[in-house]
Amino acid sequence: MAPRRAHRLAPAVLLAAALLVGALTPTAEARPTDTYARGEPVADAGPVTAHTAPPAPATGIPRLTDRRGRALTLRGWNVEDKVHHGAEALSAITERHFRDLRAQGFNFARLLVFWDDLEPRRGHYSTSYLRKIRRVLDWAHRHRIHVVLDAHQDVFGPAFGHRGIPRWATRTDGLPFTPHPDDWFAEYFEPAVQRAFTHLYEDADLRTAQARMWRLLADRFGGHPAVLGYDLINEPMGELRPGEDLATAARRIEATQLTPLYRRLAEAVRSRDRSTWLFVEPTPIVGEGVPTGLGRVDDERVVYAPHFYNTAMEAGADYDPAAGWIEAYERAVTAYPRRYGLPVVVGEWGPLNSGLPNMPRFYDDALASLNRYTSGWAGYVWCYGGGYCALDREGRFRPPKERTATPYAPAVAGAVRQDAYDPATGAYRLTYRTTGRPGTTELSLPPTARGWRVEVSGRGAHADADGVPAGEASRVRVRAERRTVVEVKVTPGPVRRS
């Protein structure tokens, strides 16, 4: 599959980075990144709603939970077909995508869907496209992959040579648009594109059409066993006012246009589906270390879903650990979910050129940061080839992206006290306190050349396997008595037999 983009961020955003350099300066409070660790929650896992799940005191951010109150961790990748549309839509996605995700230990996919394919003419929905989405979801369910349906747009949609919002819903007031074939993100700052966003947010008939589209998706797929959530709009942007810098514009757009949009779409979805999680994104400017201006979305099952991209690396630069970007991003991106008590799942991340010298360090530092405050992430992108693709054409990880396949706990039946992976030794440790209700903790162990050893301790604690052979991915289940502390240690190597 073709790479998503040659360069992700435009000169306008690079200028914003210069204006915001103060926000990117590391502080003495920056936390170490040598292990992927999460702090201890203050209470046992509560009911299903995000607002009652226990936060880690270091972040004040709750965990995503399932219907049994178990703390969830999502690890996976975006799955997409941006090339084909109409009768050929989604044809580049096959069952192999989900089989290979599961084979590497992942449990999550963010599936890109396009409004322009769903409703190519106003009021006329494509039953063929809906069937194809269901087929993809069936594959995901067969391989036990949770899916978030992402209403994706790039540079608004087909009116500007991309995908997303249909042509019939694109209004520009005759303002100019100049393509930037070598820097597609710059097209977001073209007057016609910016005005199209304003009309989408403000015109009553377009608001109604977007809500109707989401009601249809929720009605058709809300009961599908693979569907975990709905990402209501990808990387939303808006129109800058004269004299307004990018950071100020982003916060205004988020506060006055995106927040009402998310409230409208949440109401539309809930008219058909009461329980599926709603994923809400800030503008991409959060990547510059700018806290979002989003307000509260009044729903019990909302997930904050920012993206994690660095301006310099998206323009082709190597990772610079001394620049403090990851620390600045973490400080900025955690403010909103901490304030409103929302779990975090990062919807996209990963550099275009992963072959540069410092990229192994980047993956280790990024994963350490993401594990501190998120309930999971989806890398960009699960495809077979070059560019952003996670895999080569033979299905092997393109170095150093194999570092994303580590042991983790997809579900923990209790309050997590320690959740840490050490990339230097390959050891994974999980400590949690079980609640007053019975439950099963699940471990996901990716395939390795040495296999895995599993040790558990705690009152009544036992695992259904004490190890995993070399070359195999496996799920190991752990059970224990109620209200006890359980310690799990996973280390590389063959099983020790007594």
Coordinates of C-alpha atoms in Angstrom, one line a residue:
M1 CA 0.0 0.0 0.0
A2 CA 1.3 3.5 -0.8
P3 CA 2.6 5.6 2.1
R4 CA 0.1 7.9 3.7
R5 CA 2.1 11.1 3.1
A6 CA 5.5 12.3 2.0
H7 CA 5.6 15.0 4.7
R8 CA 3.0 15.2 7.3
L9 CA 3.3 18.8 8.6
A10 CA 3.4 22.0 6.6
P11 CA 5.7 25.0 6.8
A12 CA 2.8 26.8 8.6
V13 CA 3.0 24.2 11.4
L14 CA 6.8 24.4 11.5
L15 CA 6.3 28.2 12.0
A16 CA 3.9 27.3 14.9
A17 CA 6.5 25.1 16.4
A18 CA 8.9 28.1 16.4
L19 CA 6.3 30.3 18.1
L20 CA 5.6 27.6 20.7
V21 CA 9.2 26.7 21.5
G22 CA 8.7 27.5 25.1
A23 CA 6.1 24.8 25.4
L24 CA 8.6 22.3 24.1
T25 CA 11.3 23.0 26.6
P26 CA 11.8 20.1 29.1
T27 CA 11.5 20.7 32.8
A28 CA 13.1 19.2 35.9
E29 CA 9.8 17.3 36.3
A30 CA 10.3 15.2 33.2
R31 CA 10.0 11.6 34.2
P32 CA 12.5 8.8 33.2
T33 CA 11.8 6.7 30.1
D34 CA 13.9 3.6 30.8
T35 CA 10.8 1.4 31.5
Y36 CA 7.2 1.4 30.2
A37 CA 5.6 1.9 33.6
R38 CA 2.2 3.0 35.0
G39 CA 1.6 4.2 38.5
E40 CA -0.6 2.7 41.2
P41 CA -4.3 3.6 41.2
V42 CA -5.9 4.9 44.4
A43 CA -8.8 2.5 44.5
D44 CA -10.1 -0.8 43.1
A45 CA -11.6 -0.9 39.7
G46 CA -15.1 0.3 39.6
P47 CA -18.1 0.0 37.3
V48 CA -17.8 0.2 33.5
T49 CA -18.0 3.9 33.2
A50 CA -14.8 5.9 32.6
H51 CA -15.6 8.3 35.4
T52 CA -15.4 5.7 38.1
A53 CA -12.4 3.7 36.9
P54 CA -9.4 4.3 39.2
P55 CA -6.9 6.9 38.1
A56 CA -3.1 6.6 38.5
P57 CA -2.1 9.3 41.0
A58 CA 0.8 10.3 38.8
T59 CA -1.6 11.4 36.1
G60 CA -5.1 11.5 37.6
I61 CA -6.3 9.8 34.4
P62 CA -8.8 6.8 34.7
R63 CA -8.4 3.6 32.8
L64 CA -10.6 2.3 30.0
T65 CA -12.7 -0.5 31.4
D66 CA -14.9 -3.4 30.0
R67 CA -18.4 -4.4 31.1
R68 CA -16.9 -6.5 33.9
G69 CA -15.0 -3.5 35.3
R70 CA -11.6 -4.9 34.2
A71 CA -8.9 -2.3 33.3
L72 CA -8.3 -2.6 29.6
T73 CA -5.1 -2.0 27.5
L74 CA -5.4 -1.6 23.8
R75 CA -2.4 -2.2 21.6
G76 CA -2.7 -2.1 17.8
W77 CA -2.5 -0.3 14.6
N78 CA -4.6 1.7 12.1
V79 CA -6.0 -0.3 9.2
E80 CA -7.0 1.6 6.1
D81 CA -7.6 1.7 2.4
K82 CA -7.3 5.3 1.2
V83 CA -6.7 4.4 -2.4
H84 CA -9.9 2.6 -3.5
H85 CA -13.4 4.0 -3.4
G86 CA -16.8 3.4 -4.8
A87 CA -17.2 -0.2 -5.9
E88 CA -13.5 -1.0 -4.9
A89 CA -13.7 0.6 -1.5
L90 CA -11.9 -1.3 1.3
S91 CA -10.6 -3.8 -1.2
A92 CA -7.0 -3.4 0.0
I93 CA -8.0 -4.6 3.5
T94 CA -8.0 -8.4 3.8
E95 CA -8.4 -10.9 6.6
R96 CA -4.6 -11.2 6.7
H97 CA -4.4 -7.8 8.3
F98 CA -6.3 -9.0 11.4
R99 CA -4.7 -12.5 11.4
D100 CA -1.3 -10.9 11.4
L101 CA -2.2 -8.4 14.1
R102 CA -3.3 -11.2 16.4
A103 CA -0.3 -13.3 15.5
Q104 CA 2.0 -10.5 16.9
G105 CA -0.1 -10.2 20.1
F106 CA -2.0 -7.0 19.2
N107 CA -5.7 -6.7 20.1
F108 CA -6.8 -3.4 18.5
A109 CA -7.4 -1.8 15.1
R110 CA -8.6 1.7 14.2
L111 CA -10.5 1.2 11.0
L112 CA -10.7 4.2 8.7
V113 CA -14.2 4.7 7.1
F114 CA -15.1 7.6 4.7
W115 CA -18.3 9.6 4.6
D116 CA -17.8 10.2 0.9
D117 CA -18.0 6.4 0.3
L118 CA -20.9 6.0 2.7
E119 CA -23.1 8.8 1.3
P120 CA -21.8 9.7 -2.2
R121 CA -25.0 11.6 -2.9
R122 CA -27.0 13.5 -0.3
G123 CA -29.4 11.2 1.4
H124 CA -28.3 8.1 -0.6
Y125 CA -26.3 5.6 1.5
S126 CA -24.2 2.9 0.0
T127 CA -25.5 -0.5 1.1
S128 CA -22.4 -2.1 -0.6
Y129 CA -20.1 0.0 1.6
L130 CA -22.0 -0.9 4.7
R131 CA -21.7 -4.6 3.8
K132 CA -17.9 -4.2 3.2
I133 CA -17.5 -2.6 6.6
R134 CA -19.4 -5.5 8.2
R135 CA -17.1 -8.0 6.4
V136 CA -14.0 -6.3 7.8
L137 CA -15.6 -6.2 11.3
D138 CA -16.4 -9.9 11.0
W139 CA -12.7 -10.6 10.2
A140 CA -11.7 -8.6 13.2
H141 CA -14.1 -10.5 15.5
R142 CA -12.8 -13.8 14.2
H143 CA -9.3 -12.9 15.2
R144 CA -10.4 -11.2 18.5
I145 CA -9.4 -7.7 17.5
H146 CA -11.3 -4.7 19.1
V147 CA -12.2 -2.1 16.5
V148 CA -12.8 1.7 16.6
L149 CA -14.6 3.0 13.5
D150 CA -12.8 6.2 12.6
A151 CA -14.7 8.8 10.5
H152 CA -11.6 9.8 8.6
Q153 CA -10.9 13.0 6.7
D154 CA -7.7 14.3 5.2
V155 CA -7.8 17.9 4.0
F156 CA -11.6 17.8 4.3
G157 CA -12.3 15.4 1.4
P158 CA -12.6 14.7 -2.4
A159 CA -13.2 18.3 -3.3
F160 CA -9.5 18.9 -2.5
G161 CA -8.2 15.6 -3.8
H162 CA -8.4 13.6 -0.6
R163 CA -10.9 11.5 1.3
G164 CA -13.5 12.3 3.9
I165 CA -16.4 14.8 3.7
P166 CA -18.4 14.3 0.5
R167 CA -18.3 16.9 -2.3
W168 CA -21.9 17.7 -1.8
A169 CA -21.1 18.8 1.8
T170 CA -18.2 21.0 0.8
R171 CA -18.8 24.7 0.7
T172 CA -16.0 27.2 0.0
D173 CA -17.8 30.5 -0.9
G174 CA -15.6 30.6 -4.0
L175 CA -12.4 31.0 -2.0
P176 CA -9.2 29.8 -3.7
F177 CA -7.5 26.4 -3.3
T178 CA -3.9 25.7 -4.4
P179 CA -2.7 22.1 -4.2
H180 CA 0.6 21.4 -2.4
P181 CA 1.6 18.0 -3.9
D182 CA 4.9 17.8 -1.9
D183 CA 3.4 19.0 1.4
W184 CA -0.2 17.9 1.6
F185 CA -0.7 19.2 5.2
A186 CA -0.2 22.7 3.9
E187 CA -3.5 22.4 2.1
Y188 CA -5.3 22.6 5.4
F189 CA -4.3 26.3 5.4
E190 CA -5.8 27.1 2.0
P191 CA -8.7 29.5 2.3
A192 CA -11.2 27.2 0.6
V193 CA -10.4 24.3 2.9
Q194 CA -10.6 26.4 6.0
R195 CA -14.0 27.8 5.0
A196 CA -15.3 24.3 4.3
F197 CA -14.7 23.4 7.9
T198 CA -16.5 26.5 9.1
H199 CA -19.6 25.5 7.1
L200 CA -19.4 22.0 8.4
Y201 CA -19.4 23.2 11.9
E202 CA -22.0 26.1 11.5
D203 CA -24.5 25.2 8.7
A204 CA -27.6 23.6 10.1
D205 CA -28.2 21.2 7.2
L206 CA -24.6 19.9 7.3
R207 CA -24.8 19.4 11.0
T208 CA -28.0 17.4 10.4
A209 CA -26.4 15.4 7.7
Q210 CA -23.3 14.5 9.7
A211 CA -25.5 13.5 12.7
R212 CA -27.6 11.4 10.4
M213 CA -24.5 9.6 9.1
W214 CA -23.4 8.7 12.6
R215 CA -26.9 7.5 13.5
L216 CA -26.7 5.1 10.6
L217 CA -23.3 3.8 11.6
A218 CA -24.3 3.4 15.2
D219 CA -27.6 1.6 14.2
R220 CA -25.8 -0.8 11.8
F221 CA -22.7 -1.6 13.9
G222 CA -23.5 -0.8 17.5
G223 CA -24.3 -4.4 18.2
H224 CA -21.3 -5.9 16.4
P225 CA -19.0 -7.8 18.8
A226 CA -15.8 -6.3 17.3
V227 CA -16.9 -2.7 17.7
L228 CA -15.4 -1.0 20.8
G229 CA -15.9 2.7 19.8
Y230 CA -16.5 5.4 17.3
D231 CA -13.9 8.1 16.5
L232 CA -16.2 10.9 15.5
I233 CA -13.9 12.9 13.2
N234 CA -10.2 12.5 12.4
E235 CA -7.7 15.3 12.9
P236 CA -10.3 18.1 12.8
M237 CA -9.1 21.5 11.7
G238 CA -10.8 24.9 11.2
E239 CA -10.5 28.5 9.9
L240 CA -8.0 30.9 11.3
R241 CA -9.0 34.5 11.9
P242 CA -6.9 37.5 10.7
G243 CA -4.0 38.1 13.1
E244 CA -4.6 34.8 15.0
D245 CA -1.7 32.5 15.8
L246 CA -2.2 28.8 15.3
A247 CA -2.2 27.9 19.0
T248 CA -4.9 30.5 19.8
A249 CA -6.9 29.5 16.7
A250 CA -6.8 25.8 17.7
R251 CA -8.0 26.4 21.2
R252 CA -10.9 28.6 19.9
I253 CA -11.9 26.1 17.3
E254 CA -11.9 23.3 19.9
A255 CA -13.8 25.3 22.4
T256 CA -16.5 26.9 20.2
Q257 CA -16.9 24.5 17.2
L258 CA -15.5 21.1 18.0
T259 CA -17.0 20.8 21.5
P260 CA -20.6 21.5 20.2
L261 CA -19.9 19.1 17.3
Y262 CA -19.0 16.3 19.6
R263 CA -22.0 17.0 21.8
R264 CA -24.3 16.8 18.7
L265 CA -22.7 13.6 17.4
A266 CA -22.8 12.0 20.9
E267 CA -26.5 12.7 21.0
A268 CA -27.0 11.2 17.5
V269 CA -25.0 8.1 18.4
R270 CA -26.8 7.6 21.7
S271 CA -30.2 7.6 19.9
R272 CA -29.1 4.2 18.4
D273 CA -26.3 2.9 20.7
R274 CA -26.1 3.5 24.4
S275 CA -23.0 1.7 25.3
T276 CA -20.2 2.0 22.7
W277 CA -17.3 4.3 23.6
L278 CA -17.1 7.7 21.9
F279 CA -13.6 8.8 20.9
V280 CA -13.0 12.6 20.6
E281 CA -9.9 14.2 19.1
P282 CA -8.4 17.7 19.5
T283 CA -6.9 19.5 16.5
P284 CA -3.5 18.1 15.5
I285 CA -1.9 21.2 17.1
V286 CA -1.8 19.3 20.4
G287 CA 1.4 17.8 18.9
E288 CA 3.1 21.1 19.4
G289 CA 2.7 20.8 23.2
V290 CA -0.5 23.0 23.3
P291 CA -3.2 21.8 25.7
T292 CA -6.6 21.5 24.0
G293 CA -9.4 23.9 24.4
L294 CA -12.1 21.2 24.2
G295 CA -14.9 21.4 26.8
R296 CA -16.8 18.6 28.5
V297 CA -18.8 16.2 26.4
D298 CA -21.6 15.0 28.6
D299 CA -21.5 11.3 28.2
E300 CA -20.4 8.5 30.5
R301 CA -18.3 6.7 27.9
V302 CA -16.0 9.2 26.3
V303 CA -12.3 8.6 25.4
Y304 CA -9.8 11.3 24.6
A305 CA -8.0 10.3 21.5
P306 CA -5.2 12.7 20.5
H307 CA -2.5 11.9 17.9
F308 CA 1.2 11.7 18.7
Y309 CA 3.3 13.2 15.9
N310 CA 6.4 15.3 16.1
T311 CA 6.8 18.1 13.6
A312 CA 10.5 17.7 13.0
M313 CA 10.3 13.9 12.5
E314 CA 7.3 14.1 10.2
A315 CA 9.5 16.5 8.1
G316 CA 12.2 13.8 7.9
A317 CA 14.4 14.6 10.9
D318 CA 15.8 12.0 13.3
Y319 CA 14.6 11.8 16.9
D320 CA 16.4 14.2 19.3
P321 CA 16.0 13.0 22.9
A322 CA 17.4 16.2 24.2
A323 CA 14.7 18.3 22.6
G324 CA 12.2 17.3 25.3
W325 CA 9.3 16.9 22.8
I326 CA 7.9 13.8 24.4
E327 CA 7.9 15.3 27.9
A328 CA 6.2 18.5 26.6
Y329 CA 3.6 16.6 24.7
E330 CA 2.8 14.4 27.7
R331 CA 2.4 17.5 30.0
A332 CA 0.1 19.1 27.4
V333 CA -2.0 16.1 26.4
T334 CA -2.8 14.9 30.0
A335 CA -4.4 18.2 31.1
Y336 CA -7.8 17.7 29.4
P337 CA -8.4 14.0 30.4
R338 CA -7.2 14.8 34.0
R339 CA -9.7 17.7 34.2
Y340 CA -12.7 15.7 32.9
G341 CA -11.8 12.3 34.2
L342 CA -11.4 10.6 30.7
P343 CA -9.3 7.6 29.7
V344 CA -6.9 8.2 26.9
V345 CA -6.2 6.2 23.7
V346 CA -3.8 7.6 21.2
G347 CA -5.3 7.1 17.8
E348 CA -2.2 7.5 15.6
W349 CA 1.5 7.7 16.1
G350 CA 4.8 6.7 14.4
P351 CA 7.4 8.4 12.2
L352 CA 7.6 8.2 8.5
N353 CA 11.3 7.3 8.4
S354 CA 11.9 4.7 11.1
G355 CA 15.4 3.8 9.8
L356 CA 17.2 6.8 11.2
P357 CA 19.9 6.1 13.9
N358 CA 17.9 7.4 16.9
M359 CA 14.6 5.7 16.0
P360 CA 15.1 2.6 18.3
R361 CA 15.5 5.1 21.2
F362 CA 12.4 7.0 20.0
Y363 CA 10.2 3.9 20.1
D364 CA 11.5 3.0 23.6
D365 CA 10.9 6.6 24.9
A366 CA 7.5 6.9 23.1
L367 CA 6.2 3.6 24.5
A368 CA 7.4 4.5 28.0
S369 CA 5.5 7.7 27.8
L370 CA 2.3 6.3 26.3
N371 CA 2.2 3.6 29.0
R372 CA 2.3 6.2 31.7
Y373 CA -1.0 7.9 30.9
T374 CA -2.9 6.0 28.1
S375 CA -5.1 3.0 28.0
G376 CA -3.6 2.1 24.7
W377 CA -2.7 3.2 21.2
A378 CA -2.9 2.5 17.5
G379 CA 0.3 2.9 15.5
Y380 CA 0.2 4.2 11.9
V381 CA -0.2 2.0 9.9
W382 CA -0.7 -1.8 9.6
C383 CA 0.3 -2.4 5.9
Y384 CA 2.8 -4.2 3.9
G385 CA 5.5 -2.1 2.2
G386 CA 7.4 1.1 2.7
G387 CA 6.8 4.5 4.3
Y388 CA 4.7 4.3 7.4
C389 CA 3.9 0.6 6.9
A390 CA 4.6 -1.5 10.0
L391 CA 5.5 -4.6 7.9
D392 CA 7.5 -5.3 4.8
R393 CA 5.9 -7.1 1.9
E394 CA 6.7 -10.5 3.4
G395 CA 4.9 -9.6 6.6
R396 CA 8.0 -9.0 8.8
F397 CA 8.3 -6.0 11.0
R398 CA 10.3 -3.1 9.5
P399 CA 13.0 -2.3 12.1
P400 CA 12.6 -0.9 14.8
K401 CA 8.8 -1.3 14.8
E402 CA 9.1 -4.8 16.3
R403 CA 9.7 -2.9 19.6
T404 CA 5.9 -2.2 19.6
A405 CA 5.2 -6.0 20.1
T406 CA 5.8 -6.4 23.9
P407 CA 4.1 -8.3 26.7
Y408 CA 1.1 -6.5 28.1
A409 CA -2.1 -7.1 30.0
P410 CA -5.2 -6.6 27.7
A411 CA -7.5 -6.9 30.8
V412 CA -6.7 -6.7 34.5
A413 CA -9.3 -7.9 37.0
G414 CA -8.4 -5.3 39.7
A415 CA -6.6 -2.1 40.4
V416 CA -3.3 -1.8 38.7
R417 CA -0.3 -1.0 41.0
Q418 CA 2.5 -1.6 38.6
D419 CA 2.5 -2.2 34.9
A420 CA 6.1 -2.0 33.5
Y421 CA 8.1 -3.4 30.6
D422 CA 11.9 -3.1 30.5
P423 CA 13.1 -3.0 26.9
A424 CA 16.7 -3.7 28.0
T425 CA 15.9 -7.0 29.6
G426 CA 12.6 -7.9 28.0
A427 CA 11.0 -8.4 31.4
Y428 CA 7.4 -7.5 32.1
R429 CA 5.9 -7.0 35.6
L430 CA 2.3 -6.5 36.6
T431 CA 1.1 -5.9 40.1
Y432 CA -2.6 -5.5 40.9
R433 CA -5.1 -5.8 43.8
T434 CA -8.1 -7.9 43.0
T435 CA -11.6 -6.5 43.8
G436 CA -14.5 -8.0 45.6
R437 CA -15.8 -9.5 42.4
P438 CA -14.3 -12.5 40.6
G439 CA -12.4 -11.9 37.4
T440 CA -9.7 -13.1 35.0
T441 CA -6.6 -11.1 34.1
E442 CA -5.3 -11.7 30.6
L443 CA -1.7 -11.5 29.5
S444 CA -0.7 -11.1 25.8
L445 CA 2.8 -12.5 25.0
P446 CA 4.1 -11.9 21.4
P447 CA 6.2 -14.4 19.6
T448 CA 9.9 -14.4 20.3
A449 CA 12.9 -16.6 19.5
R450 CA 13.3 -17.6 23.2
G451 CA 9.8 -18.0 24.4
W452 CA 8.4 -16.7 27.8
R453 CA 8.4 -17.7 31.4
V454 CA 5.4 -16.7 33.5
E455 CA 5.5 -16.5 37.3
V456 CA 2.6 -15.4 39.5
S457 CA 2.2 -15.0 43.3
G458 CA -0.6 -13.9 45.6
R459 CA -3.3 -15.6 47.6
G460 CA -4.8 -18.2 45.4
A461 CA -3.1 -16.8 42.3
H462 CA -2.4 -19.2 39.4
A463 CA -1.9 -18.9 35.7
D464 CA -3.2 -21.3 33.1
A465 CA 0.3 -21.6 31.7
D466 CA 3.8 -21.2 33.2
G467 CA 5.3 -20.3 29.8
V468 CA 5.0 -19.9 26.1
P469 CA 7.2 -21.8 23.6
A470 CA 9.5 -19.9 21.2
G471 CA 7.9 -18.5 18.1
E472 CA 4.4 -18.5 19.4
A473 CA 2.1 -15.7 20.5
S474 CA -0.2 -16.6 23.4
R475 CA -2.8 -15.4 25.9
V476 CA -2.2 -16.4 29.5
R477 CA -5.0 -16.1 32.0
V478 CA -4.4 -15.4 35.7
R479 CA -6.9 -15.9 38.5
A480 CA -6.7 -15.2 42.2
E481 CA -8.8 -14.9 45.3
R482 CA -10.7 -11.7 46.0
R483 CA -9.1 -8.7 47.6
T484 CA -5.5 -9.9 47.3
V485 CA -2.4 -8.5 45.7
V486 CA -1.2 -10.4 42.7
E487 CA 2.3 -10.1 41.2
V488 CA 3.0 -11.3 37.7
K489 CA 6.5 -11.6 36.2
V490 CA 7.1 -12.4 32.6
T491 CA 10.7 -13.0 31.4
P492 CA 12.3 -14.2 28.1
G493 CA 13.5 -17.8 28.0
P494 CA 12.3 -21.4 28.1
V495 CA 10.0 -22.6 30.9
R496 CA 11.8 -23.8 34.0
R497 CA 10.6 -27.2 35.0
S498 CA 10.9 -28.5 38.6

